PDB file of C-alpha atoms in Angstrom:
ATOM      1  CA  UNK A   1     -90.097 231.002 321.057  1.00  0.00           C
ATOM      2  CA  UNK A   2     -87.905 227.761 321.340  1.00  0.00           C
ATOM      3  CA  UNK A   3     -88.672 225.985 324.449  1.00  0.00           C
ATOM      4  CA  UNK A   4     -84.750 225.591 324.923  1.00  0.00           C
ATOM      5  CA  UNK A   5     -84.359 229.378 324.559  1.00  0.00           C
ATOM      6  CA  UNK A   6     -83.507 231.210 327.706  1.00  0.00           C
ATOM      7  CA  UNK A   7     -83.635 234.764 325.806  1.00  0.00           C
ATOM      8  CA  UNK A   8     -84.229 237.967 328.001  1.00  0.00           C
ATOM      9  CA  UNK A   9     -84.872 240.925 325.885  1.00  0.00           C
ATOM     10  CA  UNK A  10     -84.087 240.603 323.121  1.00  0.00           C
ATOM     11  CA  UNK A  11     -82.831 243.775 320.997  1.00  0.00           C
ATOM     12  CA  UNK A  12     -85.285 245.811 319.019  1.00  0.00           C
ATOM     13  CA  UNK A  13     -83.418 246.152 315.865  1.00  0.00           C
ATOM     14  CA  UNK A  14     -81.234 244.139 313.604  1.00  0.00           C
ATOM     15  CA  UNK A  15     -78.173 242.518 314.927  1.00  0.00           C
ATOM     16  CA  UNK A  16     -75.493 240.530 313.686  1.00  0.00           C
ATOM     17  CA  UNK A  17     -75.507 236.648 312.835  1.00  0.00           C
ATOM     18  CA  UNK A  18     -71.430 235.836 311.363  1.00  0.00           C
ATOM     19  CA  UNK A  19     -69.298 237.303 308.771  1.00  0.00           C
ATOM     20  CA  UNK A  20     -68.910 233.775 306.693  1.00  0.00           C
ATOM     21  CA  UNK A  21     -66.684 233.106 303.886  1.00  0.00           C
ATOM     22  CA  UNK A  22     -68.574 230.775 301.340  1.00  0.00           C
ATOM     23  CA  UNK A  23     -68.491 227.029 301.424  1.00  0.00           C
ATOM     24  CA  UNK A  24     -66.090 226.573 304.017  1.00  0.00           C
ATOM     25  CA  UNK A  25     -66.286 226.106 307.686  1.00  0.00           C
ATOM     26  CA  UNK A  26     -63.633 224.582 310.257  1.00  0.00           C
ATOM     27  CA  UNK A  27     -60.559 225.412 308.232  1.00  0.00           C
ATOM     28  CA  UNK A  28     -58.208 225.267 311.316  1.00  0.00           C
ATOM     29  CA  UNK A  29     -59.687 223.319 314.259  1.00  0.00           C
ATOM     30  CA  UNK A  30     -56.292 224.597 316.546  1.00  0.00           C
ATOM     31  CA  UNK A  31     -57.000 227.867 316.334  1.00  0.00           C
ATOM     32  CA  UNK A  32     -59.111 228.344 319.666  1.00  0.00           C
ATOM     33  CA  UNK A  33     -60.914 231.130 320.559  1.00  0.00           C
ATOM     34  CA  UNK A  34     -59.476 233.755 322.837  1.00  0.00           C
ATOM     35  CA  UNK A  35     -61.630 236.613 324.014  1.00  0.00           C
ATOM     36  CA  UNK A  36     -59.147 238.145 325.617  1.00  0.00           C
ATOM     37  CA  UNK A  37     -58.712 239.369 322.162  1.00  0.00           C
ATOM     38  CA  UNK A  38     -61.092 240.810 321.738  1.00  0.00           C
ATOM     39  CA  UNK A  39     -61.452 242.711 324.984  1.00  0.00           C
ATOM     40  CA  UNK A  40     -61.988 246.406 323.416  1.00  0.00           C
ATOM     41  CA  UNK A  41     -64.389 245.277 321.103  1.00  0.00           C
ATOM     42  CA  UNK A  42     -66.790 243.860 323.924  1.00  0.00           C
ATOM     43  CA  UNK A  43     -68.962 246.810 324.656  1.00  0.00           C
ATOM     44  CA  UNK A  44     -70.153 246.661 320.768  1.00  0.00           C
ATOM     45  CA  UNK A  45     -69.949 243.192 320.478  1.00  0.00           C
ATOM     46  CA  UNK A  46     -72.589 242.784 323.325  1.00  0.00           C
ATOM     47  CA  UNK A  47     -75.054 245.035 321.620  1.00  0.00           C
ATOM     48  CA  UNK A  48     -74.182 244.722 317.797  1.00  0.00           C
ATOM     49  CA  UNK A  49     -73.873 240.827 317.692  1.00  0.00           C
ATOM     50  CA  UNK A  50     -75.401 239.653 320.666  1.00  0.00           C
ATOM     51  CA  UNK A  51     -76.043 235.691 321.284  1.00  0.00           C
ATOM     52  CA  UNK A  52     -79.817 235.838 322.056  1.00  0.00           C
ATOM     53  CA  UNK A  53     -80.773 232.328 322.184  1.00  0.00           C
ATOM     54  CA  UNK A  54     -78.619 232.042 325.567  1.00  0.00           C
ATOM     55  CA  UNK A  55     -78.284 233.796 328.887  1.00  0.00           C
ATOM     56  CA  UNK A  56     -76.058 236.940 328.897  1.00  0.00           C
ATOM     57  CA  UNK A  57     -73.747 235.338 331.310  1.00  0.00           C
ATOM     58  CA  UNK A  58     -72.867 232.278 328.396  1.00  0.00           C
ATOM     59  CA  UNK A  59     -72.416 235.149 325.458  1.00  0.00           C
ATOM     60  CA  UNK A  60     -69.023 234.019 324.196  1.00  0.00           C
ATOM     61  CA  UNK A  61     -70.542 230.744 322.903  1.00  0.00           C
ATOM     62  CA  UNK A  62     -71.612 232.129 320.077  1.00  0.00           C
ATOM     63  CA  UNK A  63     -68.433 234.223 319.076  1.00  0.00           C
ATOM     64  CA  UNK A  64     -66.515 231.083 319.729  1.00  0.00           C
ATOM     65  CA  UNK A  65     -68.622 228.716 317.327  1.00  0.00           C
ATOM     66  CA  UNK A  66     -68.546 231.668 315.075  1.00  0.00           C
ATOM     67  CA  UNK A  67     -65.128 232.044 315.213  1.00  0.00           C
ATOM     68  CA  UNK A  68     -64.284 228.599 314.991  1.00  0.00           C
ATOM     69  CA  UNK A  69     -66.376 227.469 312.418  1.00  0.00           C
ATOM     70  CA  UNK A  70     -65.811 230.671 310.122  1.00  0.00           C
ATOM     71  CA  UNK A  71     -63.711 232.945 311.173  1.00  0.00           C
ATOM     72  CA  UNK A  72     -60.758 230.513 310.999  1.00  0.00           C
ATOM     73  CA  UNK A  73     -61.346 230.200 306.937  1.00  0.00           C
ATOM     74  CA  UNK A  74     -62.097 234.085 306.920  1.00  0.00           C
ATOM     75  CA  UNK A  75     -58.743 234.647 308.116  1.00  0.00           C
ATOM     76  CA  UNK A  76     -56.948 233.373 304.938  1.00  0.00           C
ATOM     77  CA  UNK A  77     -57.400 236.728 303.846  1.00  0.00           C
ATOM     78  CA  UNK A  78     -54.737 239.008 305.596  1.00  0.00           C
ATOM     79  CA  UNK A  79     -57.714 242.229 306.263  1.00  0.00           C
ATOM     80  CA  UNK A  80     -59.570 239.087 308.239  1.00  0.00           C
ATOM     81  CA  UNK A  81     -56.096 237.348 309.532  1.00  0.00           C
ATOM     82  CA  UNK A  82     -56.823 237.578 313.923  1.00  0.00           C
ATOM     83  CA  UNK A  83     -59.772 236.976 315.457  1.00  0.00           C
ATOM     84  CA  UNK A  84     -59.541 241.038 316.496  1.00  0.00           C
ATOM     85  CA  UNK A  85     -59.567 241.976 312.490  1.00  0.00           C
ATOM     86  CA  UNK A  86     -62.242 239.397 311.980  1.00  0.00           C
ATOM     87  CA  UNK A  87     -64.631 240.975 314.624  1.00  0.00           C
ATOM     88  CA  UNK A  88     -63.627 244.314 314.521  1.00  0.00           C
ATOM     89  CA  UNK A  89     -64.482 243.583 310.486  1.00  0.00           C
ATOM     90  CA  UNK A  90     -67.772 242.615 311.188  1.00  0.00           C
ATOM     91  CA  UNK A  91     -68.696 245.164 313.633  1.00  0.00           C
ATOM     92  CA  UNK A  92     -67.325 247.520 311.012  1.00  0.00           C
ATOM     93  CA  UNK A  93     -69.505 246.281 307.860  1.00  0.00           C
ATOM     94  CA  UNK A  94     -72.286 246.762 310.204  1.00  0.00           C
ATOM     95  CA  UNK A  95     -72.050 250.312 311.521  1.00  0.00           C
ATOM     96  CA  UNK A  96     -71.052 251.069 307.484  1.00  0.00           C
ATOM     97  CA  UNK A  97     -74.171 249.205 306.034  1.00  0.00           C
ATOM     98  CA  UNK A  98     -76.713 250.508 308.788  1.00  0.00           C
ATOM     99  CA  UNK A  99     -78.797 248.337 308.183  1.00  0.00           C
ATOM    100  CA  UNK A 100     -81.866 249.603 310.968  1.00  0.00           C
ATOM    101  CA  UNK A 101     -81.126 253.335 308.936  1.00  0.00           C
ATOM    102  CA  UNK A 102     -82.466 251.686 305.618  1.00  0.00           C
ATOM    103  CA  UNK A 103     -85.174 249.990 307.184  1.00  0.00           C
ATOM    104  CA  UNK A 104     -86.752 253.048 308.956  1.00  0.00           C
ATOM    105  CA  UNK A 105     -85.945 254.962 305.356  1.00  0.00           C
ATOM    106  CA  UNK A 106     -87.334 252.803 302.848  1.00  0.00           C
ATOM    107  CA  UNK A 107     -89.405 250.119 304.818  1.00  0.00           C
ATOM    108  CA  UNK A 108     -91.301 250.611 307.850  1.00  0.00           C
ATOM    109  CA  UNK A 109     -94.138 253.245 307.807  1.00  0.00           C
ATOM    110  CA  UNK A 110     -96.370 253.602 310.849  1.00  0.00           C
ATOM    111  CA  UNK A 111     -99.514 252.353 309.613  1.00  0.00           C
ATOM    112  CA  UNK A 112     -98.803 248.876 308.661  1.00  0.00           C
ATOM    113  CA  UNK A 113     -96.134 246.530 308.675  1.00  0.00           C
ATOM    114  CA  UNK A 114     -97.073 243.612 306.099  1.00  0.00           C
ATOM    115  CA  UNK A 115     -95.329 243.634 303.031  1.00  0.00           C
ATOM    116  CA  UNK A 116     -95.096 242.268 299.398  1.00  0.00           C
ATOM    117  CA  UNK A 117     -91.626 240.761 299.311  1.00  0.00           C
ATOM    118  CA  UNK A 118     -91.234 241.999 295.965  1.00  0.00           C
ATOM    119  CA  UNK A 119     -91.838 245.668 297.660  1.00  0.00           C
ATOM    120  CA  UNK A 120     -88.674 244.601 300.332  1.00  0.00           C
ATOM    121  CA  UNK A 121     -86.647 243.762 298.240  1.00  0.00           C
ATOM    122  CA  UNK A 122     -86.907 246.208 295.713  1.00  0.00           C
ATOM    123  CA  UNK A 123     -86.339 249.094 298.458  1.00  0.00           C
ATOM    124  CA  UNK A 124     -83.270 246.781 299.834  1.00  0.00           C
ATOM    125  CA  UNK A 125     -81.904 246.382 296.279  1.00  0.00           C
ATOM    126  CA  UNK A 126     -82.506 251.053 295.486  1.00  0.00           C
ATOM    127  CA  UNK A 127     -80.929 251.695 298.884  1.00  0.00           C
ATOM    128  CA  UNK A 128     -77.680 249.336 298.465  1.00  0.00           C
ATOM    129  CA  UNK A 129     -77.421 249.194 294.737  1.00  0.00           C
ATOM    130  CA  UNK A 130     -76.833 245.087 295.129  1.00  0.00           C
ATOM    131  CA  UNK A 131     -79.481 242.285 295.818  1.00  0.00           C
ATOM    132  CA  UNK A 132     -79.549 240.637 299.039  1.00  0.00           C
ATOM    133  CA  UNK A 133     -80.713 237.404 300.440  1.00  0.00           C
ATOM    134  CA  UNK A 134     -84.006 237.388 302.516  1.00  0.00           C
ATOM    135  CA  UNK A 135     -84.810 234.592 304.595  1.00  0.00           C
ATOM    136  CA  UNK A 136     -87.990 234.306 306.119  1.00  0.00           C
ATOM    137  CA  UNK A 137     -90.063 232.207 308.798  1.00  0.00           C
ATOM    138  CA  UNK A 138     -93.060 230.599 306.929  1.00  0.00           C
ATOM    139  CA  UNK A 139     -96.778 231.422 308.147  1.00  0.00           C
ATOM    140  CA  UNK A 140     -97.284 230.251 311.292  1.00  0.00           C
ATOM    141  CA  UNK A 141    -100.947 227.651 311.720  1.00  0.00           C
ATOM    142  CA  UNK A 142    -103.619 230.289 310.895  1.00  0.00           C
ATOM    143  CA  UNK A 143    -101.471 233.030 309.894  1.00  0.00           C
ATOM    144  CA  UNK A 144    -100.661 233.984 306.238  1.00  0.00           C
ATOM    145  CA  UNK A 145     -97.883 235.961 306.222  1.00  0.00           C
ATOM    146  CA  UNK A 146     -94.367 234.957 306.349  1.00  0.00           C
ATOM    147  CA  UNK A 147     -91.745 236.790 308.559  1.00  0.00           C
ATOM    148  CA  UNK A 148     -88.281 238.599 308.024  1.00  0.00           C
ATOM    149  CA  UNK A 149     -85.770 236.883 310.410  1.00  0.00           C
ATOM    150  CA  UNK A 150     -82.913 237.269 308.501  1.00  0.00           C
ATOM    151  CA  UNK A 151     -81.016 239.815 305.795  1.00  0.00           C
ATOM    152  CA  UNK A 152     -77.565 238.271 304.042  1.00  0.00           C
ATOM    153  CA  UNK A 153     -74.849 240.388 302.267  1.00  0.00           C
ATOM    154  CA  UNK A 154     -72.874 239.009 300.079  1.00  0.00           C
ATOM    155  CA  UNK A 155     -69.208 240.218 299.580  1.00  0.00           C
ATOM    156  CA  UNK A 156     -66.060 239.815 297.209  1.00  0.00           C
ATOM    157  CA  UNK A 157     -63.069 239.274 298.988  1.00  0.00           C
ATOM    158  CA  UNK A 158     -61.962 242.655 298.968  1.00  0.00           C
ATOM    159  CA  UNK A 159     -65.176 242.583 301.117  1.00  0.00           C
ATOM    160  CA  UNK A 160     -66.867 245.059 298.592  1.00  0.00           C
ATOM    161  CA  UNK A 161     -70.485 244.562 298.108  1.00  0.00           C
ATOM    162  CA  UNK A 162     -71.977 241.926 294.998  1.00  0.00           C
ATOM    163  CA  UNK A 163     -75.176 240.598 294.374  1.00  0.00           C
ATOM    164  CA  UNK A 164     -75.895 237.576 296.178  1.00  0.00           C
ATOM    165  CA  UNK A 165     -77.449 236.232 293.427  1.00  0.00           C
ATOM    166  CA  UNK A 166     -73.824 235.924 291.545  1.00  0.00           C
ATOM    167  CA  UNK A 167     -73.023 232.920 293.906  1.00  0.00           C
ATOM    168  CA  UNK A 168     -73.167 229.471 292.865  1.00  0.00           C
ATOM    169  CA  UNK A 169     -73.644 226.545 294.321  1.00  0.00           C
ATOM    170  CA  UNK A 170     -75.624 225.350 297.005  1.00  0.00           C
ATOM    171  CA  UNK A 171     -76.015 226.846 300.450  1.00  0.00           C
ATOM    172  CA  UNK A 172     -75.158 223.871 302.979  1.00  0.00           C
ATOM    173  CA  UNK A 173     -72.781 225.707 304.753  1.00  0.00           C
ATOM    174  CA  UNK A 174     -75.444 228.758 305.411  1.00  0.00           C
ATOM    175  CA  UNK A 175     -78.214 226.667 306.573  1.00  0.00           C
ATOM    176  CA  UNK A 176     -75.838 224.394 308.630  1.00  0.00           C
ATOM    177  CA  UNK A 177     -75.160 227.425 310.526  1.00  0.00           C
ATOM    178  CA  UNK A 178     -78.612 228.174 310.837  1.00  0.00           C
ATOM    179  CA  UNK A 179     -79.831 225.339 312.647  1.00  0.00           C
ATOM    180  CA  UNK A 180     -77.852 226.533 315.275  1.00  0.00           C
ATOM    181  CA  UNK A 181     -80.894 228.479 316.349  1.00  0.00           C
ATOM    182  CA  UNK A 182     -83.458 229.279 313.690  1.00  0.00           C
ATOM    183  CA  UNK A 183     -83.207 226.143 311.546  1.00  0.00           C
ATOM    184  CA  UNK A 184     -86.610 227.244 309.701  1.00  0.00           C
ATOM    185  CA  UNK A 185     -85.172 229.790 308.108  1.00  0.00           C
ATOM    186  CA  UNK A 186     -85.339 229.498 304.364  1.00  0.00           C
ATOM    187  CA  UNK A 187     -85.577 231.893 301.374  1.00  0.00           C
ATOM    188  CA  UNK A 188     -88.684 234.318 301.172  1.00  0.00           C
ATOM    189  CA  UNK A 189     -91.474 233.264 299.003  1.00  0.00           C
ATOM    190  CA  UNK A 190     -92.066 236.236 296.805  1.00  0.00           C
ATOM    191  CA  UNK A 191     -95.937 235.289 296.575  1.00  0.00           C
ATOM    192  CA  UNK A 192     -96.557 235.537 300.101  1.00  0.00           C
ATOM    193  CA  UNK A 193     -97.722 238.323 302.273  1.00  0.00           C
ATOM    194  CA  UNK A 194     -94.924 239.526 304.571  1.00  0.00           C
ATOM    195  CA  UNK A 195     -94.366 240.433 307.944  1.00  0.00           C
ATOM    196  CA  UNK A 196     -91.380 242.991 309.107  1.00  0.00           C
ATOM    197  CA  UNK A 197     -90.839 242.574 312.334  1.00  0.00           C
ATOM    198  CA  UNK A 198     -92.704 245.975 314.146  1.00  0.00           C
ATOM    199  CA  UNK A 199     -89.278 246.202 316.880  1.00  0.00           C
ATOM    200  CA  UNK A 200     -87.240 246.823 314.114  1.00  0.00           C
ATOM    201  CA  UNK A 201     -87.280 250.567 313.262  1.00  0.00           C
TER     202      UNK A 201
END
């Protein structure tokens, strides 16, 4: 719904937003981006992480400025060390956590799709034994309910599931890299009705 947003149609279930190591971004501003690289991961990396505020033809922007802004301090650790391990990572944790699976499971039922958040995340928290971070869109004018738009994972750095909830500090980096494209993003309110997006199930 951006006016700058030249988005086509857009996928019908959850894709992926970055693979970001905490509080840092930028770590080596040489290390370009090469998608030559990644050239056998393309055919999932158009449909598993797909840029979808920008035309199909312009869909390495968004691995780049993922790449460049995290995926350069990911790759201290040797498992994330080439921009081919840190994709081919990503896409991995995906397919593994299955995300859309859980949400048909334990979420979406046919004959409504607003939510208590406390309901969300306590089917989130049963299905992956950790707590995740739910950010939401607030109500738009008129409306009461908030919406999903995004679920985090948090990881150690054996990239083992935690709760994100263990973190500390602030989250500056997180919702720096939001703006990119949602910047209204912020945590659920767990007193508001909320909405899960109907496409995703």
């Amino acid at each position: 719904q951006m006016s700058a947003n030249d988005c086509q149609d857009p996928p019908e279930y959850w894709t992926i937003h970055g693979l970001w190591p905490n509080r840092a971004e930028e770590c080596n501003r040489t290390w370009h981006f090469n998608v030559t690289e990644i050239k056998d991961l393309m055919s999932d990396m158009r449909r598993y992480w797909p840029d979808v505020l920008h035309s199909s033809q312009n869909c390495t922007h968004f691995w780049r400025h993922e790449w460049e802004k995290h995926g350069t301090c990911a790759a201290t650790l040797q498992i994330l060390n080439s921009q081919k391990k840190y994709f081919g990572k990503a896409l991995e944790l995906y397919q593994h956590l299955d995300l859309n699976r859980c949400a048909s499971d334990f979420i979406i039922y046919p004959s409504f799709l607003i939510f208590q958040m406390t309901a969300i995340k306590e089917a989130l928290t049963s299905f992956y034994g950790v707590t995740l971070k739910i950010q939401c869109l607030p109500p738009e004018e008129g409306e009461k309910a908030q919406t999903i738009g995004q679920i985090e994972f948090c990881f150690s750095k054996k990239l083992e599931l935690r709760n994100c909830t263990e973190l500390t500090g602030g989250s500056e980096w997180m919702q720096a890299d939001l703006e990119l494209g949602t910047g209204e993003l912020s945590v659920c309110d767990d007193t508001l009705p909320t909405y899960y997006p109907s496409q995703v199930q």
